[in-house]
CSV table of C-alpha atoms in Angstrom, one decimal:
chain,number,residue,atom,x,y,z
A,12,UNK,CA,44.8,41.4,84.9
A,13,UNK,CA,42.9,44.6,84.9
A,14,UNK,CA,44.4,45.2,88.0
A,15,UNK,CA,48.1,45.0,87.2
A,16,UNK,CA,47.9,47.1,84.1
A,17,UNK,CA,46.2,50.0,86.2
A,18,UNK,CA,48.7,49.8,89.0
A,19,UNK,CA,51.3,50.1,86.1
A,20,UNK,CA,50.1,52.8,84.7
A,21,UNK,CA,50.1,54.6,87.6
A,22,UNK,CA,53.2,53.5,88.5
A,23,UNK,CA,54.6,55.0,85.3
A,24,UNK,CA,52.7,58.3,85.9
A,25,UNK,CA,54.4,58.4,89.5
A,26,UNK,CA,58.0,57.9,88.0
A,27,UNK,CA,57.6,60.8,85.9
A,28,UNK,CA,56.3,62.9,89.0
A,29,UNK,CA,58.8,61.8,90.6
A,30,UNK,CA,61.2,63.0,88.3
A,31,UNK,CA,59.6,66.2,88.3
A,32,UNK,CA,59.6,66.8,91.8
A,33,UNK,CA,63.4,66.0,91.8
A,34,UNK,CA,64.0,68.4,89.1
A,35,UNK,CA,62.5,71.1,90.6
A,36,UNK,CA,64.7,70.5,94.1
A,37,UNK,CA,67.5,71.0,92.2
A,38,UNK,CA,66.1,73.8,90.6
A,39,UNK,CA,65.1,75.5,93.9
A,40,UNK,CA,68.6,74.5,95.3
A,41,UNK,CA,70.8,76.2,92.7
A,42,UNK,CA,68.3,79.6,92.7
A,43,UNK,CA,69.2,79.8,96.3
A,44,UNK,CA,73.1,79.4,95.8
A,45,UNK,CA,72.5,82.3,93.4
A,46,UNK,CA,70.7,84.7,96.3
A,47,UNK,CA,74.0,83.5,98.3
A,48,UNK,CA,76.4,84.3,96.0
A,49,UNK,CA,74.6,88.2,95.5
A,50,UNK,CA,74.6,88.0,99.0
A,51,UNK,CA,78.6,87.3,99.5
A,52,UNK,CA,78.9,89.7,96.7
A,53,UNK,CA,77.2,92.8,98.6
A,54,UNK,CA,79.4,92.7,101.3
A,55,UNK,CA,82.9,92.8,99.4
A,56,UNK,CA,84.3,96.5,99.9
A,57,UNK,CA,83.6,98.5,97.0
A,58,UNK,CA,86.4,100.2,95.5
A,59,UNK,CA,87.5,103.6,96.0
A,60,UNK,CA,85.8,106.2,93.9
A,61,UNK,CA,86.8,107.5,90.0
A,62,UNK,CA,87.2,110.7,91.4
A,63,UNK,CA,87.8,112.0,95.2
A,64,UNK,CA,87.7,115.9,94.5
A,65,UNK,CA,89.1,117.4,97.8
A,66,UNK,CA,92.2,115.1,97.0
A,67,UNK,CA,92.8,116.5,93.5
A,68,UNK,CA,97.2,117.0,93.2
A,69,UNK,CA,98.4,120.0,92.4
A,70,UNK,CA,98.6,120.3,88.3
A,71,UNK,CA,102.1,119.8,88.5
A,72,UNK,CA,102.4,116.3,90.6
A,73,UNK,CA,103.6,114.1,90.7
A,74,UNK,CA,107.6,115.1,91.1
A,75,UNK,CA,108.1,111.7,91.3
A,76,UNK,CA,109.1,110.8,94.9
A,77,UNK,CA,107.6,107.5,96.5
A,78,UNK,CA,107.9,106.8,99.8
A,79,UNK,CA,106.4,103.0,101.2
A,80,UNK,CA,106.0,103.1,104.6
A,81,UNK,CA,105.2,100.0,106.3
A,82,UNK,CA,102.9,98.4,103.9
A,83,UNK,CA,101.4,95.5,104.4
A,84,UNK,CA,99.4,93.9,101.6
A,85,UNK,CA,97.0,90.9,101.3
A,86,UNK,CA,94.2,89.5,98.8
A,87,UNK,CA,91.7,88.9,101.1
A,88,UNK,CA,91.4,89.1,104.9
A,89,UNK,CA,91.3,85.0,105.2
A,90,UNK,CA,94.7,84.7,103.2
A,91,UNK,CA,98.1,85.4,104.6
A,92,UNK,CA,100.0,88.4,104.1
A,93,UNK,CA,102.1,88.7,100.7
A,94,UNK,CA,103.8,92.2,101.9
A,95,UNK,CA,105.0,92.4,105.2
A,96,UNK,CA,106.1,96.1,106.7
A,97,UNK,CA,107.8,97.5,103.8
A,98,UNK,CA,109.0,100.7,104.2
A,99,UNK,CA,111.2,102.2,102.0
A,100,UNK,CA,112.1,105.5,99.9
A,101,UNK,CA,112.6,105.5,95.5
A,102,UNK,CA,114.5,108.8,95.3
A,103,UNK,CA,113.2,111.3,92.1
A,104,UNK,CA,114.7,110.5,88.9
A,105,UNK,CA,116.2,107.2,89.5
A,106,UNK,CA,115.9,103.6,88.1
A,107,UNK,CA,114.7,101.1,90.6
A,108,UNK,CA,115.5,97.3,89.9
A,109,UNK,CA,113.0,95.2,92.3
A,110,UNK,CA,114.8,91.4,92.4
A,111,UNK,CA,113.9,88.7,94.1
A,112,UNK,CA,112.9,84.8,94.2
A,113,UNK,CA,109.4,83.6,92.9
A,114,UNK,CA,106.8,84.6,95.8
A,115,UNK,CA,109.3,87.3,96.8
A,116,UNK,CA,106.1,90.0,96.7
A,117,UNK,CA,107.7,91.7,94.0
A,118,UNK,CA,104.5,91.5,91.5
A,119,UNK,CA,102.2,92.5,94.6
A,120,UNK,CA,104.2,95.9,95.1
A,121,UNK,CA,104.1,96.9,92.1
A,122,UNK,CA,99.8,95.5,92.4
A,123,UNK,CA,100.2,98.3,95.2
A,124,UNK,CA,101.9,101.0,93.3
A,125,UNK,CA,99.3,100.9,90.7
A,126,UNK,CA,96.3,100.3,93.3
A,127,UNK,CA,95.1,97.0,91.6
A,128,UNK,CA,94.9,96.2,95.4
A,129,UNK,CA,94.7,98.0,98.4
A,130,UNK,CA,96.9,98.0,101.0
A,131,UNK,CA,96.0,96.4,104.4
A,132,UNK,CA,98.4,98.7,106.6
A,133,UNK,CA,100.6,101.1,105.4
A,134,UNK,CA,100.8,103.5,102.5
A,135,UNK,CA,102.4,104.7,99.6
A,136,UNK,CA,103.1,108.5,99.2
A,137,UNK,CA,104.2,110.2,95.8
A,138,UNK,CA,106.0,113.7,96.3
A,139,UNK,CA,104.0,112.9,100.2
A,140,UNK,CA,99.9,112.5,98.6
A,141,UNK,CA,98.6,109.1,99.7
A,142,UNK,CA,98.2,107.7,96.2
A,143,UNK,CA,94.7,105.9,97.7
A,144,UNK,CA,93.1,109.4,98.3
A,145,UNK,CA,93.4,110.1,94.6
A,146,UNK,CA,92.3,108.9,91.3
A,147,UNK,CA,94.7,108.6,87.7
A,148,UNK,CA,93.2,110.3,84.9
A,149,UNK,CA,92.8,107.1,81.9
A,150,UNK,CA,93.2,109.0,79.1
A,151,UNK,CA,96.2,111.1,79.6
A,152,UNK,CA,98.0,108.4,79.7
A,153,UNK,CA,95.9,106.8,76.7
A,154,UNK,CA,97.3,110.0,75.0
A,155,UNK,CA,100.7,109.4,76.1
A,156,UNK,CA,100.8,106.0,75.0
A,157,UNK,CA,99.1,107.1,71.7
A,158,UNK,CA,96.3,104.7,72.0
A,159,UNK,CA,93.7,107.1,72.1
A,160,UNK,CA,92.8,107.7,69.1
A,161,UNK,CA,92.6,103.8,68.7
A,162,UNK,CA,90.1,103.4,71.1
A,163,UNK,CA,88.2,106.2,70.3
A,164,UNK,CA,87.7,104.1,66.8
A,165,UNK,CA,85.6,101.8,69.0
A,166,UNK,CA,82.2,103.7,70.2
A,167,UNK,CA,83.0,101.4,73.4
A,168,UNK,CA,85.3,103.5,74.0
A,169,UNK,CA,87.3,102.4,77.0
A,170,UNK,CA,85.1,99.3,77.3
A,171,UNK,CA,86.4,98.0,74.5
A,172,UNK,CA,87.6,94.5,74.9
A,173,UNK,CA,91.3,93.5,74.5
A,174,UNK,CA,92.1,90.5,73.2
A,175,UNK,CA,94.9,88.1,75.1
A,176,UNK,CA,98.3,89.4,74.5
A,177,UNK,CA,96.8,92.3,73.2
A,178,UNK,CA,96.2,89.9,69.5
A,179,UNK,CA,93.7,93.2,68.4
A,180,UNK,CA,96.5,95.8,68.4
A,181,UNK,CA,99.3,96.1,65.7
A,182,UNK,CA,102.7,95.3,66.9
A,183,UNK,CA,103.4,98.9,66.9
A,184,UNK,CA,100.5,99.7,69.0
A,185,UNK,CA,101.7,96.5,71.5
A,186,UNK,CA,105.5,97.7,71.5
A,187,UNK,CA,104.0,101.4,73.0
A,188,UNK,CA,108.0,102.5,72.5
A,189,UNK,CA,106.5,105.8,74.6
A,190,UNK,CA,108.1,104.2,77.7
A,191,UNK,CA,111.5,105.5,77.1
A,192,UNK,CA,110.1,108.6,75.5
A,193,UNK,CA,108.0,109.3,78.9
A,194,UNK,CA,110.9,107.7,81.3
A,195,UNK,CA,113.0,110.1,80.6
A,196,UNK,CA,114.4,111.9,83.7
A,197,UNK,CA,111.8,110.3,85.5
A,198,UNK,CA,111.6,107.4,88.9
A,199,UNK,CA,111.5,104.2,86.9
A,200,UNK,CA,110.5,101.3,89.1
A,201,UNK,CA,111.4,97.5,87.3
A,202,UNK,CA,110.5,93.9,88.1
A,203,UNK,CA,113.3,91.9,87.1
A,204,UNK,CA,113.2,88.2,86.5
A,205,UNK,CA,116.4,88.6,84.7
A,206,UNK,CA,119.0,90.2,86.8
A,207,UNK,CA,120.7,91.9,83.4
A,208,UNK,CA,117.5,94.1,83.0
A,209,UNK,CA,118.4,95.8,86.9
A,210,UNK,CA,122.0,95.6,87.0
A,211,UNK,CA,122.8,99.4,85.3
A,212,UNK,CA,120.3,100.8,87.8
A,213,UNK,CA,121.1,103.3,90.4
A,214,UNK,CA,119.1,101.3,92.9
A,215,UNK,CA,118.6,97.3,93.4
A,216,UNK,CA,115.6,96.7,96.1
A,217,UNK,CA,115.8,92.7,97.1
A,218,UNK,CA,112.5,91.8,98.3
A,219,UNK,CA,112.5,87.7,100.3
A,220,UNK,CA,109.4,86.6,101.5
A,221,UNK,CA,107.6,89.8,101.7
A,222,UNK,CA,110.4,92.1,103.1
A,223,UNK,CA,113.0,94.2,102.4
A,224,UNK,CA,116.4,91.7,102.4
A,225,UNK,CA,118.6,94.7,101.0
A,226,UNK,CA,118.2,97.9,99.2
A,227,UNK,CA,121.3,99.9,97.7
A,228,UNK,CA,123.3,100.1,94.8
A,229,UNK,CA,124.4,97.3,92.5
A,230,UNK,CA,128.0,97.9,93.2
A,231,UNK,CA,127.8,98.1,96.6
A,232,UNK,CA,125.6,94.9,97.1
A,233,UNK,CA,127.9,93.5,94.1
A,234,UNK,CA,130.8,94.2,96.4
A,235,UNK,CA,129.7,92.1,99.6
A,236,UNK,CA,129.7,88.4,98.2
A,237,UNK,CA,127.1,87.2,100.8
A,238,UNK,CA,123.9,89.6,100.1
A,239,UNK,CA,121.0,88.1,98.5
A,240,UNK,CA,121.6,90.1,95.2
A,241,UNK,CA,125.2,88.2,94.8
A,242,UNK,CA,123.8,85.3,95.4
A,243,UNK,CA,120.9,86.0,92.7
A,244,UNK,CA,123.4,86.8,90.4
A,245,UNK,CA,125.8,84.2,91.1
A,246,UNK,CA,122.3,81.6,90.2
A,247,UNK,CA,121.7,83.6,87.1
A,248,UNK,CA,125.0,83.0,85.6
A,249,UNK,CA,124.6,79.1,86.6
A,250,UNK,CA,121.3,79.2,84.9
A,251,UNK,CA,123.1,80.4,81.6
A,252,UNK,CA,125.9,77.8,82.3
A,253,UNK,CA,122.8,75.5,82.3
A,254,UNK,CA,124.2,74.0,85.9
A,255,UNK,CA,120.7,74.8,87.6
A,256,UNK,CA,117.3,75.7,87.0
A,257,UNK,CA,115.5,79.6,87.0
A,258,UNK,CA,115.0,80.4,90.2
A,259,UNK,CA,112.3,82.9,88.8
């Protein structure tokens, strides 16, 4: 009897060692997948720096030409290509419509425009700088938009969180009507879902799959029935007819 009750008290002190060793496995095995992840971490590129001096424009840039030439843009080396060789040429002081179908590449082009990612090949020039050699200054255009004396009501300053759909800001703050004050005479680029928003443009660039299908004016590719745009259109007026569904 004496024996049973001591090899069941041991038996209860191994369970809880056993439990104890278990928890500290799993311990040990999610402290490593931490190391890895710092590890996978160091080795993404870093981004370019705030400020590149010997590629300071001149105080009067830009003049508001942008040239693409054969850019090719992806999100990571082991994803496929979302931009494929675009090359073209957004004349000074004209609106640019950029159409096209959902996956099109027209949100990543205007990613590149703005360098929220880097191009794999290619470039972009404005008034012929590589616009990746060069760095924006934040808050001019903070003071443009008249946000900066907002932010500078926060001692975060610009690290300041913003709240989704901007719920922080007034209305009037969120509406930022500056964009026509600052557009005006000025190269205007727009991602259209709705082809209304393009069609007084001087310029319509179709984008399919990650390349240029056609890039001219809206009469001109109004005037051939069989380009992409008339086709776009002919699916938006269907869409309002409620015949089909968005296309995007």
């Amino acid at each position: 009897m004496r024996l049973a009750g001591l090899a069941a008290t041991y038996g209860l002190n191994l369970n809880v060692f056993q439990a104890w060793v278990i928890w500290n496995l799993c311990n040990v095995e999610n402290k490593m997948i931490s190391v890895e992840r710092i590890l996978q971490f160091s080795d993404v590129p870093s981004e370019a720096p705030l400020i590149i001096e010997k590629s300071r424009p001149k105080p009067d840039w830009p003049l508001q030409r942008i040239e693409v030439k054969d850019l090719h843009m992806q999100y990571s080396p082991d994803l496929p290509r979302v931009l494929k060789g675009i090359t073209c040429t957004f004349p000074e002081g004209k609106k640019i419509g950029v159409v096209g179908r959902t996956g099109s590449g027209k949100s990543t082009l205007i990613q590149a425009l703005f360098r929220v990612v880097e191009p794999s090949e290619g470039c972009i020039l404005i008034d012929g700088i590589d616009i990746s050699k060069i760095d924006q200054d934040i808050w001019e255009v903070m003071h443009k938009c008249h946000l900066a004396d907002i932010v500078k009501q926060d001692p975060r300053l610009l690290d300041a969180p913003v709240a989704e759909d901007g719920e922080n800001l007034s209305v009037g703050q969120r509406q930022i009507k500056t964009i026509r004050e600052e557009t005006n005479g000025c190269t205007v680029i727009t991602v259209a879902h709705r082809i209304p928003t393009v069609i007084d443009n001087d310029l319509v660039l179709v984008l399919g799959e990650g390349k240029i299908l056609e890039f001219d004016t809206p009469n001109q590719l109004l005037s051939n029935s069989s380009s992409a745009f008339s086709n776009l259109v002919a699916e938006f007026q269907e869409i309002i007819q409620g015949v089909t569904t968005p296309w995007g």
